[in-house]
Amino acid sequence: MTAAPVLLAVLAAFFWLFRTKFKDRFLRAFGLFFLILLVYSSNKEYYGISTSLSESTFSPMSLLRWSLMFFLIWQATRLDKPKGFRNDILLSTSAILLMGLMLVSCLYAEDPFYSLMRSVSFSLFVMALMMGLVYYLYSSVNCLQFFKFHYYTAWIVLAPFIVLLFSGIGYGVTILMGQYAGFFGNQNMIGAFSAMITPYVLFHWRVVAETKRDKWLDAALLFIIFLGLWLSRSRNGALCFLIVIVTYFFIVSMQSRLAIMTVGVLVITGFLIFPPLKTDLMSFIRKGTDKSASVTDLSSQFAEERRYEMWSGVWPKFWKQKMTGYGFAQSHLLVYEFTEDKEVGRSLHNSYLEMFGDLGLPGFLLLALLLFRVGFKSLSILTLPVEPLERHITAVFISGFVAGSVNAFFESWMFSAGNLLTLMYWGSFTGIVARMAWQPGQAPSTARTPAMQAEMQYPAIRAQN
């Protein structure tokens, strides 16, 4: 039995949002591309989408995905470069060189056509972000609309499935090997998605919500996210969820930093005083191996992980081709001989190691330059005197970027233009670049008009959201 009506209800909710809440053409184009990637990340066969409709390069859903990407690029080209926007030459040059290296690597890839298609799709994806989204997010008012879209997404995609699960209905809810996946096709996906969507919920809770009712609703949504993570037993997702919360509140105020330190001390004290808490945590971390005689501590747990088995197996092969790699989107083909789990072996489960295997040291160093450049610029942004709203906007992007960077160490989605997490992560990256392009202490006074400043007042923000 399929649960197609559930998918139709989710789609209807999004189309209602596009019709009533979001009038901006670029945001609608972004939302449509986001939606097709969301459908791809769902449990497609359970919702009535057969593999023949979605899996091949020229399947109907693949063609629709390509069409929506080109539509997003078209809308991006219609955006004018904002007055006062300053390009980061080093960042732009690094990105162009990395895209060029991806395309050149197709010449020596084992499967040149697949490598070329992946390279072209990711290059087009980057074009849409750096020619469109970065200009769109330059405006704080646009950031509010962007955040609102993600906030509504959290309600649509996460809350109903928890309700269906605990109501006993269970229709449309995915459970895999006793682990909750909700709308998604696997528990790792719901874990990462939940973590990456959390900054937008935190923003709404701390900035937009005005009444006690609204604040309690947002607190309930945060609890739903946490509950879904716990039921999914997604260790990576739970870790990134914690990273998002700590990073967000560490950025927004000094009082929050003190609170974080206090909570950290209390949590550590709780584990020391109450051994059952430590036992439950270790059981969560060691899922699947908590009864193994060879696992006695976290170091032996790491060695028992299937990811480590694959990483240690492919490393000598990757190092042998360290100057060129095996071609973009090709290194995962070497994984199969090092794991008995062919489902796990479909990817390397480490975006950074995958980049090294694909493009060698040149590709890895260019990626590192991109990430470190944005990381250091993020620190410089935090030192600038800005109004509280700007601080919260920055916190959303930076917390998403930090959590995604950690998640990518355990999953291989960073360079897949057809993956929802890729869009969410590089969206946060692009948001930081937009914040870099306008810095209050250095930008021209014409960067924000008086009318825009008026729109940024808190009552207006709440009205928009």
Short mmCIF file of C-alpha atoms in Angstrom, two decimals:
data_model
loop_
_atom_site.label_atom_id
_atom_site.label_comp_id
_atom_site.label_asym_id
_atom_site.label_seq_id
_atom_site.Cartn_x
_atom_site.Cartn_y
_atom_site.Cartn_z
CA MET A 1 0.00 0.00 0.00
CA THR A 2 1.29 3.44 -0.93
CA ALA A 3 0.79 6.65 1.02
CA ALA A 4 0.47 8.96 -1.99
CA PRO A 5 -2.20 11.15 -0.28
CA VAL A 6 0.37 12.16 2.34
CA LEU A 7 2.80 13.37 -0.32
CA LEU A 8 -0.02 15.20 -2.09
CA ALA A 9 -0.93 16.94 1.18
CA VAL A 10 2.68 18.07 1.65
CA LEU A 11 2.83 19.39 -1.91
CA ALA A 12 -0.52 21.17 -1.48
CA ALA A 13 0.77 22.89 1.65
CA PHE A 14 3.81 24.22 -0.20
CA PHE A 15 1.81 25.41 -3.20
CA TRP A 16 -0.54 27.20 -0.81
CA LEU A 17 2.49 28.97 0.68
CA PHE A 18 3.74 30.00 -2.76
CA ARG A 19 0.33 31.39 -3.62
CA THR A 20 -0.46 33.23 -0.39
CA LYS A 21 2.75 33.94 1.54
CA PHE A 22 5.58 34.34 -0.96
CA LYS A 23 5.13 36.71 -3.89
CA ASP A 24 8.78 37.28 -4.76
CA ARG A 25 9.68 35.53 -8.02
CA PHE A 26 13.17 34.53 -7.00
CA LEU A 27 12.03 33.08 -3.67
CA ARG A 28 9.29 31.14 -5.47
CA ALA A 29 11.89 29.73 -7.88
CA PHE A 30 14.12 28.81 -4.95
CA GLY A 31 11.15 27.26 -3.17
CA LEU A 32 10.20 25.12 -6.17
CA PHE A 33 13.75 23.81 -6.51
CA PHE A 34 13.80 23.18 -2.76
CA LEU A 35 10.52 21.29 -3.08
CA ILE A 36 11.68 18.92 -5.83
CA LEU A 37 14.79 18.11 -3.77
CA LEU A 38 12.55 17.54 -0.74
CA VAL A 39 10.48 15.04 -2.72
CA TYR A 40 13.67 13.30 -3.82
CA SER A 41 14.75 12.95 -0.19
CA SER A 42 11.41 11.41 0.81
CA ASN A 43 10.55 7.71 0.93
CA LYS A 44 9.56 7.93 -2.73
CA GLU A 45 8.35 4.39 -3.36
CA TYR A 46 6.17 4.48 -0.24
CA TYR A 47 4.55 7.65 -1.58
CA GLY A 48 3.87 6.11 -4.98
CA ILE A 49 6.91 7.31 -6.97
CA SER A 50 8.50 4.34 -8.71
CA THR A 51 12.22 4.11 -9.47
CA SER A 52 11.47 4.39 -13.20
CA LEU A 53 10.08 7.87 -12.55
CA SER A 54 12.99 9.15 -10.51
CA GLU A 55 16.27 7.23 -10.70
CA SER A 56 17.66 7.46 -14.24
CA THR A 57 19.36 10.54 -15.66
CA PHE A 58 16.49 11.29 -18.03
CA SER A 59 13.58 10.12 -15.88
CA PRO A 60 10.57 12.46 -15.59
CA MET A 61 11.52 13.64 -12.10
CA SER A 62 15.15 14.17 -13.10
CA LEU A 63 14.07 16.28 -16.05
CA LEU A 64 11.76 18.25 -13.76
CA ARG A 65 14.65 18.82 -11.36
CA TRP A 66 16.83 20.10 -14.20
CA SER A 67 14.01 22.34 -15.41
CA LEU A 68 13.51 23.88 -11.97
CA MET A 69 17.25 24.45 -11.62
CA PHE A 70 17.31 26.33 -14.93
CA PHE A 71 14.24 28.28 -13.82
CA LEU A 72 16.10 29.26 -10.64
CA ILE A 73 19.14 30.33 -12.69
CA TRP A 74 16.91 32.38 -14.99
CA GLN A 75 15.37 34.16 -12.02
CA ALA A 76 18.88 34.68 -10.61
CA THR A 77 20.03 36.44 -13.79
CA ARG A 78 17.11 38.86 -13.43
CA LEU A 79 18.37 40.12 -10.08
CA ASP A 80 20.47 43.27 -10.17
CA LYS A 81 23.65 43.51 -8.18
CA PRO A 82 22.75 45.51 -5.05
CA LYS A 83 24.31 48.92 -4.63
CA GLY A 84 27.24 48.69 -2.24
CA PHE A 85 27.72 44.95 -2.76
CA ARG A 86 31.41 44.04 -2.59
CA ASN A 87 32.74 40.88 -4.20
CA ASP A 88 35.34 38.80 -2.39
CA ILE A 89 37.95 38.23 -5.10
CA LEU A 90 39.75 35.40 -3.30
CA LEU A 91 36.49 33.56 -2.64
CA SER A 92 35.23 33.98 -6.21
CA THR A 93 38.54 32.90 -7.72
CA SER A 94 38.72 29.80 -5.52
CA ALA A 95 35.18 28.79 -6.46
CA ILE A 96 35.85 29.24 -10.19
CA LEU A 97 39.06 27.22 -9.99
CA LEU A 98 37.27 24.43 -8.12
CA MET A 99 34.48 24.29 -10.71
CA GLY A 100 37.05 24.26 -13.51
CA LEU A 101 38.96 21.43 -11.84
CA MET A 102 35.74 19.40 -11.58
CA LEU A 103 35.11 19.79 -15.31
CA VAL A 104 38.70 18.97 -16.31
CA SER A 105 38.68 15.83 -14.16
CA CYS A 106 35.97 14.35 -16.38
CA LEU A 107 38.69 13.71 -18.99
CA TYR A 108 40.32 10.99 -16.90
CA ALA A 109 37.30 9.71 -14.95
CA GLU A 110 36.32 6.05 -15.19
CA ASP A 111 32.79 7.10 -16.17
CA PRO A 112 33.29 10.40 -18.07
CA PHE A 113 29.60 10.98 -18.82
CA TYR A 114 28.48 10.58 -15.21
CA SER A 115 31.35 12.74 -14.00
CA LEU A 116 30.51 15.41 -16.58
CA MET A 117 26.82 15.45 -15.65
CA ARG A 118 27.65 15.80 -11.95
CA SER A 119 30.21 18.53 -12.66
CA VAL A 120 27.87 20.53 -14.87
CA SER A 121 24.94 20.21 -12.48
CA PHE A 122 26.99 21.36 -9.50
CA SER A 123 28.49 24.25 -11.49
CA LEU A 124 25.00 25.39 -12.49
CA PHE A 125 23.90 25.02 -8.88
CA VAL A 126 26.76 27.27 -7.72
CA MET A 127 25.88 29.76 -10.46
CA ALA A 128 22.32 30.02 -9.14
CA LEU A 129 23.60 30.71 -5.63
CA MET A 130 26.39 33.14 -6.45
CA MET A 131 24.50 35.06 -9.14
CA GLY A 132 21.13 35.07 -7.40
CA LEU A 133 20.83 33.95 -3.80
CA VAL A 134 23.81 35.98 -2.61
CA TYR A 135 22.23 39.15 -4.04
CA TYR A 136 18.83 38.22 -2.62
CA LEU A 137 20.18 37.65 0.89
CA TYR A 138 22.09 40.95 0.82
CA SER A 139 18.85 42.55 2.00
CA SER A 140 17.90 41.80 5.59
CA VAL A 141 14.24 42.09 4.63
CA ASN A 142 14.73 39.31 2.08
CA CYS A 143 16.49 37.26 4.75
CA LEU A 144 13.32 37.42 6.82
CA GLN A 145 11.29 35.97 3.95
CA PHE A 146 13.93 33.31 3.36
CA PHE A 147 13.79 32.36 7.05
CA LYS A 148 10.01 32.29 7.04
CA PHE A 149 9.99 29.81 4.16
CA HIS A 150 12.23 27.42 6.10
CA TYR A 151 10.22 27.92 9.29
CA TYR A 152 7.00 26.89 7.55
CA THR A 153 8.88 23.98 5.98
CA ALA A 154 9.73 22.67 9.45
CA TRP A 155 6.05 22.69 10.42
CA ILE A 156 4.95 20.98 7.19
CA VAL A 157 7.62 18.28 7.02
CA LEU A 158 8.30 17.43 10.67
CA ALA A 159 5.30 18.10 12.92
CA PRO A 160 2.50 16.13 11.12
CA PHE A 161 4.51 12.91 11.01
CA ILE A 162 5.24 12.94 14.74
CA VAL A 163 1.51 13.44 15.31
CA LEU A 164 0.67 10.55 12.97
CA LEU A 165 3.17 8.34 14.76
CA PHE A 166 1.99 9.01 18.31
CA SER A 167 -1.70 9.02 17.39
CA GLY A 168 -1.30 5.38 16.43
CA ILE A 169 -2.36 5.99 12.85
CA GLY A 170 1.13 5.60 11.43
CA TYR A 171 -0.07 6.13 7.85
CA GLY A 172 2.60 7.84 5.76
CA VAL A 173 5.29 7.52 8.44
CA THR A 174 8.53 5.77 7.52
CA ILE A 175 10.10 3.40 10.05
CA LEU A 176 13.32 1.66 8.98
CA MET A 177 14.90 -1.06 11.12
CA GLY A 178 13.00 0.24 14.12
CA GLN A 179 14.25 3.79 13.56
CA TYR A 180 11.96 6.72 12.81
CA ALA A 181 12.47 8.52 9.49
CA GLY A 182 9.15 10.38 9.20
CA PHE A 183 8.73 11.82 5.71
CA PHE A 184 12.25 10.93 4.62
CA GLY A 185 13.81 7.90 3.00
CA ASN A 186 16.29 7.16 5.78
CA GLN A 187 17.04 8.10 9.37
CA ASN A 188 20.30 9.90 8.53
CA MET A 189 18.42 12.26 6.24
CA ILE A 190 15.84 13.27 8.83
CA GLY A 191 18.65 13.74 11.34
CA ALA A 192 20.65 16.09 9.14
CA PHE A 193 17.56 17.92 7.86
CA SER A 194 16.27 18.47 11.40
CA ALA A 195 19.59 19.97 12.46
CA MET A 196 19.87 22.22 9.40
CA ILE A 197 16.29 23.54 9.76
CA THR A 198 16.70 24.32 13.48
CA PRO A 199 18.37 27.77 13.08
CA TYR A 200 15.26 29.09 11.33
CA VAL A 201 13.01 27.86 14.13
CA LEU A 202 15.32 29.42 16.73
CA PHE A 203 15.17 32.74 14.86
CA HIS A 204 11.38 32.71 14.82
CA TRP A 205 11.28 31.80 18.51
CA ARG A 206 13.74 34.48 19.62
CA VAL A 207 12.93 37.32 17.20
CA VAL A 208 9.54 36.95 15.53
CA ALA A 209 7.29 35.31 18.13
CA GLU A 210 5.67 37.98 20.28
CA THR A 211 2.86 36.40 22.27
CA LYS A 212 3.25 33.60 24.79
CA ARG A 213 1.20 31.38 22.51
CA ASP A 214 3.62 31.90 19.60
CA LYS A 215 6.64 31.29 21.80
CA TRP A 216 5.14 28.09 23.19
CA LEU A 217 4.34 26.90 19.65
CA ASP A 218 7.95 27.46 18.62
CA ALA A 219 9.17 25.70 21.75
CA ALA A 220 6.86 22.78 20.87
CA LEU A 221 8.33 22.66 17.36
CA LEU A 222 11.85 22.53 18.79
CA PHE A 223 10.75 19.67 21.04
CA ILE A 224 9.27 17.87 18.01
CA ILE A 225 12.62 18.23 16.23
CA PHE A 226 14.45 16.82 19.24
CA LEU A 227 11.94 13.98 19.61
CA GLY A 228 12.31 13.04 15.95
CA LEU A 229 16.08 12.99 16.34
CA TRP A 230 15.85 10.75 19.38
CA LEU A 231 13.45 8.32 17.71
CA SER A 232 15.57 8.22 14.56
CA ARG A 233 18.66 7.48 16.66
CA SER A 234 20.61 9.67 14.27
CA ARG A 235 23.84 10.35 16.14
CA ASN A 236 25.14 12.73 13.50
CA GLY A 237 21.85 14.62 13.43
CA ALA A 238 21.71 14.88 17.22
CA LEU A 239 25.29 16.16 17.36
CA CYS A 240 24.60 18.79 14.69
CA PHE A 241 21.35 19.81 16.41
CA LEU A 242 23.34 20.49 19.57
CA ILE A 243 25.99 22.37 17.58
CA VAL A 244 23.32 24.60 16.01
CA ILE A 245 21.84 25.55 19.38
CA VAL A 246 25.21 26.22 21.01
CA THR A 247 26.52 28.23 18.04
CA TYR A 248 23.33 30.27 17.64
CA PHE A 249 23.10 31.35 21.26
CA PHE A 250 26.85 31.84 21.55
CA ILE A 251 26.62 34.41 18.75
CA VAL A 252 23.54 36.38 19.76
CA SER A 253 24.58 37.65 23.21
CA MET A 254 27.10 37.54 26.02
CA GLN A 255 24.36 36.41 28.42
CA SER A 256 23.74 33.40 26.17
CA ARG A 257 27.43 32.49 26.28
CA LEU A 258 27.37 32.48 30.06
CA ALA A 259 24.17 30.39 30.01
CA ILE A 260 25.77 27.88 27.61
CA MET A 261 28.77 27.48 29.89
CA THR A 262 26.49 27.06 32.91
CA VAL A 263 24.35 24.44 31.18
CA GLY A 264 27.48 22.62 30.02
CA VAL A 265 28.80 22.44 33.58
CA LEU A 266 25.41 21.20 34.83
CA VAL A 267 25.19 18.52 32.12
CA ILE A 268 28.69 17.22 32.88
CA THR A 269 27.87 17.25 36.59
CA GLY A 270 24.66 15.33 35.90
CA PHE A 271 26.56 12.59 34.06
CA LEU A 272 29.00 12.32 36.95
CA ILE A 273 26.32 12.20 39.65
CA PHE A 274 23.77 10.01 37.82
CA PRO A 275 25.44 7.01 36.09
CA PRO A 276 22.19 5.92 34.33
CA LEU A 277 22.36 9.12 32.22
CA LYS A 278 25.83 8.15 31.04
CA THR A 279 24.63 4.63 30.30
CA ASP A 280 21.72 5.91 28.17
CA LEU A 281 24.01 8.28 26.26
CA MET A 282 26.57 5.56 25.57
CA SER A 283 23.80 3.24 24.38
CA PHE A 284 22.63 5.96 21.95
CA ILE A 285 26.17 6.54 20.65
CA ARG A 286 26.97 2.84 20.37
CA LYS A 287 23.75 1.78 18.63
CA GLY A 288 24.14 -1.58 16.99
CA THR A 289 27.36 -2.41 18.82
CA ASP A 290 26.42 -1.81 22.46
CA LYS A 291 26.39 -5.58 23.02
CA SER A 292 29.62 -6.25 21.16
CA ALA A 293 32.35 -7.71 23.35
CA SER A 294 35.05 -5.91 21.37
CA VAL A 295 33.59 -2.47 22.12
CA THR A 296 34.72 -1.26 25.52
CA ASP A 297 35.06 2.51 25.03
CA LEU A 298 34.55 5.25 22.43
CA SER A 299 37.90 4.62 20.71
CA SER A 300 37.05 0.96 20.08
CA GLN A 301 33.55 2.08 19.05
CA PHE A 302 35.08 4.31 16.37
CA ALA A 303 37.17 1.43 15.02
CA GLU A 304 34.04 -0.74 14.81
CA GLU A 305 32.11 1.81 12.72
CA ARG A 306 31.48 0.85 9.10
CA ARG A 307 32.49 4.35 8.03
CA TYR A 308 35.94 3.89 9.54
CA GLU A 309 36.19 0.52 7.81
CA MET A 310 35.61 2.21 4.45
CA TRP A 311 37.81 5.25 5.12
CA SER A 312 40.80 3.20 6.22
CA GLY A 313 40.35 0.91 3.22
CA VAL A 314 40.23 3.57 0.50
CA TRP A 315 42.86 5.91 1.96
CA PRO A 316 45.91 4.13 0.42
CA LYS A 317 44.21 4.18 -3.00
CA PHE A 318 43.36 7.87 -2.67
CA TRP A 319 46.88 8.75 -1.57
CA LYS A 320 48.27 6.93 -4.61
CA GLN A 321 46.35 9.38 -6.84
CA LYS A 322 46.83 12.38 -4.54
CA MET A 323 47.74 14.87 -7.29
CA THR A 324 44.79 14.25 -9.61
CA GLY A 325 42.23 12.07 -7.86
CA TYR A 326 40.03 9.66 -9.79
CA GLY A 327 37.74 12.26 -11.35
CA PHE A 328 34.78 14.14 -9.92
CA ALA A 329 32.07 11.87 -8.44
CA GLN A 330 34.20 8.75 -9.07
CA SER A 331 35.99 7.96 -5.80
CA HIS A 332 32.96 6.27 -4.24
CA LEU A 333 33.36 3.45 -6.79
CA LEU A 334 36.38 2.22 -4.84
CA VAL A 335 34.39 1.74 -1.63
CA TYR A 336 32.55 -1.50 -2.39
CA GLU A 337 35.45 -3.87 -1.79
CA PHE A 338 35.89 -2.54 1.75
CA THR A 339 32.39 -3.10 3.09
CA GLU A 340 29.95 -6.00 3.10
CA ASP A 341 27.02 -3.58 3.34
CA LYS A 342 26.38 -2.59 -0.27
CA GLU A 343 23.76 -0.02 0.77
CA VAL A 344 26.29 1.77 2.98
CA GLY A 345 28.92 1.36 0.27
CA ARG A 346 26.99 3.47 -2.22
CA SER A 347 28.84 6.52 -0.88
CA LEU A 348 31.99 7.26 1.07
CA HIS A 349 30.13 8.95 3.96
CA ASN A 350 32.71 11.73 4.19
CA SER A 351 32.45 14.74 1.87
CA TYR A 352 36.01 15.90 2.54
CA LEU A 353 37.61 12.53 1.93
CA GLU A 354 35.43 12.16 -1.14
CA MET A 355 36.72 15.48 -2.51
CA PHE A 356 40.29 14.30 -1.92
CA GLY A 357 39.54 11.04 -3.74
CA ASP A 358 37.83 12.86 -6.61
CA LEU A 359 40.19 15.77 -7.25
CA GLY A 360 43.27 15.03 -5.16
CA LEU A 361 45.16 17.61 -3.14
CA PRO A 362 44.37 20.53 -5.51
CA GLY A 363 40.62 20.04 -5.08
CA PHE A 364 40.86 19.44 -1.35
CA LEU A 365 42.99 22.56 -0.81
CA LEU A 366 40.62 24.74 -2.86
CA LEU A 367 37.68 23.47 -0.81
CA ALA A 368 39.60 24.09 2.42
CA LEU A 369 40.40 27.63 1.24
CA LEU A 370 36.71 28.31 0.56
CA LEU A 371 35.57 27.04 3.94
CA PHE A 372 38.36 28.66 5.96
CA ARG A 373 37.87 31.98 4.16
CA VAL A 374 34.19 32.04 5.08
CA GLY A 375 34.95 30.78 8.58
CA PHE A 376 37.45 33.55 9.30
CA LYS A 377 35.18 36.17 7.74
CA SER A 378 32.38 34.93 9.99
CA LEU A 379 34.56 35.68 13.01
CA SER A 380 35.26 39.18 11.71
CA ILE A 381 31.54 39.80 11.18
CA LEU A 382 30.87 38.89 14.80
CA THR A 383 33.23 41.63 16.01
CA LEU A 384 31.25 44.38 14.26
CA PRO A 385 28.77 46.50 16.24
CA VAL A 386 25.34 45.71 14.81
CA GLU A 387 21.73 45.87 15.93
CA PRO A 388 20.25 42.73 17.55
CA LEU A 389 18.30 41.78 14.43
CA GLU A 390 21.45 41.64 12.31
CA ARG A 391 23.15 39.58 14.99
CA HIS A 392 20.33 37.01 14.88
CA ILE A 393 20.39 36.88 11.07
CA THR A 394 24.12 36.23 11.14
CA ALA A 395 23.62 33.56 13.82
CA VAL A 396 21.20 31.65 11.57
CA PHE A 397 23.65 31.44 8.70
CA ILE A 398 26.75 30.71 10.77
CA SER A 399 25.10 28.01 12.91
CA GLY A 400 23.79 26.28 9.78
CA PHE A 401 27.21 26.51 8.17
CA VAL A 402 29.04 25.10 11.20
CA ALA A 403 26.57 22.24 11.72
CA GLY A 404 26.59 21.36 8.03
CA SER A 405 30.39 21.36 7.92
CA VAL A 406 30.43 18.86 10.79
CA ASN A 407 27.67 16.73 9.24
CA ALA A 408 29.60 16.56 5.96
CA PHE A 409 32.43 14.77 7.77
CA PHE A 410 30.10 11.78 8.17
CA GLU A 411 28.04 12.01 4.97
CA SER A 412 28.78 12.52 1.24
CA TRP A 413 26.26 15.13 0.12
CA MET A 414 28.32 18.33 -0.11
CA PHE A 415 28.77 18.30 -3.91
CA SER A 416 25.51 16.74 -5.07
CA ALA A 417 23.29 19.35 -6.70
CA GLY A 418 20.35 16.96 -6.40
CA ASN A 419 20.56 16.64 -2.62
CA LEU A 420 18.42 18.78 -0.32
CA LEU A 421 21.17 19.04 2.30
CA THR A 422 23.50 20.48 -0.34
CA LEU A 423 21.05 23.30 -0.98
CA MET A 424 20.54 23.99 2.72
CA TYR A 425 24.26 23.96 3.51
CA TRP A 426 25.44 26.11 0.62
CA GLY A 427 22.45 28.36 1.26
CA SER A 428 23.88 29.09 4.71
CA PHE A 429 27.32 29.52 3.15
CA THR A 430 25.86 32.01 0.66
CA GLY A 431 24.11 33.88 3.47
CA ILE A 432 27.46 34.42 5.18
CA VAL A 433 28.95 35.65 1.89
CA ALA A 434 26.06 38.13 1.63
CA ARG A 435 26.76 39.30 5.20
CA MET A 436 30.43 39.67 4.23
CA ALA A 437 29.47 41.85 1.27
CA TRP A 438 27.76 44.35 3.58
CA GLN A 439 29.46 45.14 6.85
CA PRO A 440 27.88 47.98 8.84
CA GLY A 441 31.15 49.46 10.00
CA GLN A 442 32.62 49.64 6.48
CA ALA A 443 29.84 49.70 3.90
CA PRO A 444 28.63 52.91 2.27
CA SER A 445 25.71 54.62 3.97
CA THR A 446 23.61 54.01 0.86
CA ALA A 447 23.70 50.26 1.47
CA ARG A 448 20.45 50.47 3.46
CA THR A 449 17.75 53.00 2.73
CA PRO A 450 15.67 54.64 5.49
CA ALA A 451 12.62 52.77 4.23
CA MET A 452 14.45 49.47 4.58
CA GLN A 453 15.58 50.39 8.08
CA ALA A 454 11.95 51.07 8.99
CA GLU A 455 10.93 47.66 7.64
CA MET A 456 13.50 46.02 9.87
CA GLN A 457 11.85 47.19 13.09
CA TYR A 458 10.62 44.31 15.21
CA PRO A 459 6.83 44.97 14.91
CA ALA A 460 7.17 44.96 11.13
CA ILE A 461 9.15 41.73 11.26
CA ARG A 462 6.40 40.05 13.26
CA ALA A 463 3.80 41.31 10.81
CA GLN A 464 5.75 39.81 7.89
CA ASN A 465 6.04 36.47 9.64
#
